[in-house]
Coordinates of C-alpha atoms in Angstrom, one line a residue:
X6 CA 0.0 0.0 0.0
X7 CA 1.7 3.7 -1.4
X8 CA 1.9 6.0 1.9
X9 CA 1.2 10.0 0.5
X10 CA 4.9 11.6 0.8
X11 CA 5.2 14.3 3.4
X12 CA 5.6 16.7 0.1
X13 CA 2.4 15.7 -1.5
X14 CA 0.6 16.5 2.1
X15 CA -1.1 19.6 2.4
X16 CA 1.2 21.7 4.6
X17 CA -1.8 23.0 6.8
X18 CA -2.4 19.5 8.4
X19 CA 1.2 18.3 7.7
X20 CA 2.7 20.8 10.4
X21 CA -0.4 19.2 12.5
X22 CA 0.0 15.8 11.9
X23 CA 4.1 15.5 11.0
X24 CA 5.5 19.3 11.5
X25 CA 9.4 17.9 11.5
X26 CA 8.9 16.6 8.2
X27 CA 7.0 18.9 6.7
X28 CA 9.0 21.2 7.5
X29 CA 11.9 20.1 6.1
X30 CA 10.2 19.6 2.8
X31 CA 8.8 23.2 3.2
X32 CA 12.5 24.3 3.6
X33 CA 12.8 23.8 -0.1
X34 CA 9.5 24.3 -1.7
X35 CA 7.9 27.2 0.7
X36 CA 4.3 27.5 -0.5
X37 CA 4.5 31.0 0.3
X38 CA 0.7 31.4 -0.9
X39 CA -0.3 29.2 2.4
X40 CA 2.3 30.4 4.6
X41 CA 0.6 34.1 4.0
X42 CA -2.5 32.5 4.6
X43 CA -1.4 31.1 7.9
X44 CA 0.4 34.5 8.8
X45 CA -3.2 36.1 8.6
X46 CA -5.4 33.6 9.9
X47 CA -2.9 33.7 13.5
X48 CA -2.7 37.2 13.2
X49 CA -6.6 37.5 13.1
X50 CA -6.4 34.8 16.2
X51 CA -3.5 36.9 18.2
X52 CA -6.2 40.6 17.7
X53 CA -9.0 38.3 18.2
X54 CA -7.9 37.5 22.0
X55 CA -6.6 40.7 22.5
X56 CA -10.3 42.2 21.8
X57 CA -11.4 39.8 23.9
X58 CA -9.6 40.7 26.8
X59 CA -10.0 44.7 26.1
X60 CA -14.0 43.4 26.4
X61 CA -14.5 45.3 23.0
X62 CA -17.9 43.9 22.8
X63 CA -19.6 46.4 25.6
X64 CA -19.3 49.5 23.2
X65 CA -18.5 48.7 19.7
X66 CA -20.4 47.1 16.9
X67 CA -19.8 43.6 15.2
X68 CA -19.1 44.7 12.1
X69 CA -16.6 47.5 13.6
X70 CA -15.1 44.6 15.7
X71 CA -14.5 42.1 12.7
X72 CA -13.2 44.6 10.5
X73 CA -10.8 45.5 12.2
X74 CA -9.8 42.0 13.4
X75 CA -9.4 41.1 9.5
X76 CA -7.8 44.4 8.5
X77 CA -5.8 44.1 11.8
X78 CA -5.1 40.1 11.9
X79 CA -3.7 40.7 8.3
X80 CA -1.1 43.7 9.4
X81 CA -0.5 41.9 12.9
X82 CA 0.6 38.8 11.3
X83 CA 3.0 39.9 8.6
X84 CA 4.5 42.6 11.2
X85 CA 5.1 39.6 13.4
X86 CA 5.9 37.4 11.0
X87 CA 9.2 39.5 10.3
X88 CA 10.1 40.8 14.2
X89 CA 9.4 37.3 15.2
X90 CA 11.9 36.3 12.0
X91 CA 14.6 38.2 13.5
X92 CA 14.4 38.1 17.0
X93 CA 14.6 34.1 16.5
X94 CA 17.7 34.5 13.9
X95 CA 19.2 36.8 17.0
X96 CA 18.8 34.6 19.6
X97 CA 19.5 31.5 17.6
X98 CA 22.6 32.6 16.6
X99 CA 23.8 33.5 20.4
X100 CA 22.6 29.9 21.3
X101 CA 25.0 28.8 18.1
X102 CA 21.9 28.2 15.4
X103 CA 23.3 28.5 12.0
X104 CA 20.1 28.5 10.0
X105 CA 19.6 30.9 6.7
X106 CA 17.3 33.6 7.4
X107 CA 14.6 32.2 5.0
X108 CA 14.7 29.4 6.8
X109 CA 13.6 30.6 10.2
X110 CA 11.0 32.5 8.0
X111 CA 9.2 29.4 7.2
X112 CA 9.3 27.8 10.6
X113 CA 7.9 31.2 12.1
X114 CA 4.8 30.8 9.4
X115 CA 4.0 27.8 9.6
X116 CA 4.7 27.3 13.2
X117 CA 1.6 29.6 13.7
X118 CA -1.0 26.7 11.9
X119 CA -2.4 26.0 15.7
X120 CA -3.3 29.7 15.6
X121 CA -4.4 29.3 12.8
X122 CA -7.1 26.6 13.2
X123 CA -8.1 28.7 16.3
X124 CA -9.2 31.0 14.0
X125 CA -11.3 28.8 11.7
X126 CA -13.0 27.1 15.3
X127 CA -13.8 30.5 16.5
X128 CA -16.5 30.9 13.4
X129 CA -18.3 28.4 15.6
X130 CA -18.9 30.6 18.9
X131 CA -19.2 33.5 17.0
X132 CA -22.2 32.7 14.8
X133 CA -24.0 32.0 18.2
X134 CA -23.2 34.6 20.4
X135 CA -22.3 37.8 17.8
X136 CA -20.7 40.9 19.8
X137 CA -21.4 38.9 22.9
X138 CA -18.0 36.8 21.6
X139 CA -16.3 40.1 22.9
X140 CA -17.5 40.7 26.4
X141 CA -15.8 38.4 28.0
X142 CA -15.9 40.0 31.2
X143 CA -19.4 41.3 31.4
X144 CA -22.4 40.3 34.1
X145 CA -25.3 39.9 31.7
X146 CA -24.5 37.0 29.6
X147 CA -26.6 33.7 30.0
X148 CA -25.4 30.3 31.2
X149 CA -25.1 29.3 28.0
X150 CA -22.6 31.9 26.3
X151 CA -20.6 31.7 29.6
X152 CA -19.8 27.8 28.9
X153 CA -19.6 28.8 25.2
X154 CA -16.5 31.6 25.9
X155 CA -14.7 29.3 28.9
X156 CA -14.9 26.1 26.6
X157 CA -13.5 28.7 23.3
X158 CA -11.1 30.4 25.9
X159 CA -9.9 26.8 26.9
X160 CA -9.5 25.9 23.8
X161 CA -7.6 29.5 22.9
X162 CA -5.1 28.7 25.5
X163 CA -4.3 25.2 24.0
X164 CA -3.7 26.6 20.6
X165 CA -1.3 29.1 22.4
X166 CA 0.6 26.4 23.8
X167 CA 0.7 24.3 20.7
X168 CA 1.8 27.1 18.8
X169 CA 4.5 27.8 21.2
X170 CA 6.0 23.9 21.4
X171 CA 5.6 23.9 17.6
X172 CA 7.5 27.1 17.3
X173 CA 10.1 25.9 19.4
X174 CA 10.5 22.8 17.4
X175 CA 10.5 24.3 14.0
X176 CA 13.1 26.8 15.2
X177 CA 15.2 23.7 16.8
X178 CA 14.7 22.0 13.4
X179 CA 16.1 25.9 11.2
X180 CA 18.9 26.4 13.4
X181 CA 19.6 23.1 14.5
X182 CA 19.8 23.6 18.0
X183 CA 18.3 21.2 20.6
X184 CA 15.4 21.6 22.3
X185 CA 17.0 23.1 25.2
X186 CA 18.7 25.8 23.4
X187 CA 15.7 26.6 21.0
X188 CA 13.0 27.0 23.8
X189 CA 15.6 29.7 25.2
X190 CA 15.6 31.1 21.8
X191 CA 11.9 31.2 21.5
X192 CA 11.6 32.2 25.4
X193 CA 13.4 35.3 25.1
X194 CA 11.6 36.9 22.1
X195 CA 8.2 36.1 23.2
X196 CA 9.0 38.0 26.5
X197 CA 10.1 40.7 23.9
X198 CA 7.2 40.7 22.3
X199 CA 4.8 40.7 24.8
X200 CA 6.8 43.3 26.7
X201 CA 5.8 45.3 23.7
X202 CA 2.4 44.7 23.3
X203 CA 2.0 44.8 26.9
X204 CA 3.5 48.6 26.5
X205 CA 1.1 49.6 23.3
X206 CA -1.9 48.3 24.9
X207 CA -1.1 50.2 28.2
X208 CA -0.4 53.5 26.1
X209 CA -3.1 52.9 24.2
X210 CA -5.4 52.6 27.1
X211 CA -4.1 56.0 29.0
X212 CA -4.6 57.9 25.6
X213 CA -8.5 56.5 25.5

């Protein structure tokens, strides 16, 4: 019985199913087309949870909210895409990594699919519960859309976590680093990152 080869797989579920050797197939045949498409549907994931947890839902529409999620996801996710690139190619090469920049471009795409898939489940809650999606802190919401957003936010956290333990693999896998080293690698730019978000949102939030 022929076995599909990890280059005929569809690179969405291969980084799911196999990510090591999907990987190393995307290495030399990029499929940038899906790798954008991956870059925007986490970016739309990452804006997505930070409405969320800004509770966007109390005093702005749904179509204000998922306009700017798209428009936003879209410009998050390439942005990130490239400081991500390069904080990883930094720290890699401190930790000894000698991957090509292009390299560590892929894994950072495509190490995002969990995110990715996030964003595709979250067409589920949000066809039943509308702006309610976005309030997750408020009183008023019934038992039901409760369960609905601790089950999503559950499920948010998991693809956060996958995300990260893929990311840390496909950089291991660029740079050729062990695990050790490439956690490190991914440790310290995340804390970057979020140190930066972290700093817009609070600005943001003093000039409102």
């Amino acid at each position: 019985m022929l076995r599909m080869s990890t280059r005929d797989q569809h690179p969405f579920l291969g980084m799911l199913k196999s990510p090591k050797q999907t990987l190393t197939s995307l290495f030399y045949d990029a499929r940038f087309l899906w790798a954008f498409l991956i870059l925007w549907l986490g970016g739309i994931s990452g804006i997505t949870i930070i409405s969320r947890l800004q509770n966007v839902g109390d005093d702005t529409s749904l179509l204000t909210i998922l306009l700017s999620v798209i428009i936003g996801g879209f410009v998050m996710g390439i942005l990130g895409w490239f400081l991500f690139s390069i904080l990883y190619m930094f720290f890699g090469s401190l930790f000894g990594g000698r991957s090509d920049f292009s390299h560590i471009q892929i894994a950072t795409a495509y190490s995002l699919t969990p995110l990715a898939t996030n964003t595709i489940l979250t067409l589920i809650p949000l066809l039943f519960l509308q702006e309610h999606f976005f309030q997750v802190q408020s009183n008023t919401l019934s038992t039901f859309a409760s369960i609905t957003l601790l089950v999503f936010s559950i499920i948010e956290v998991i693809a956060l976590l996958w995300s990260f333990i893929l990311t840390v693999g496909s950089v291991s896998e660029a740079h050729r680093l062990s695990f050790g080293k490439s956690f490190l690698t991914v440790f310290f730019s995340w804390i970057i990152v979020l140190v930066i978000l972290f700093g817009m949102l609070l600005t943001f939030n003093t000039l409102s």
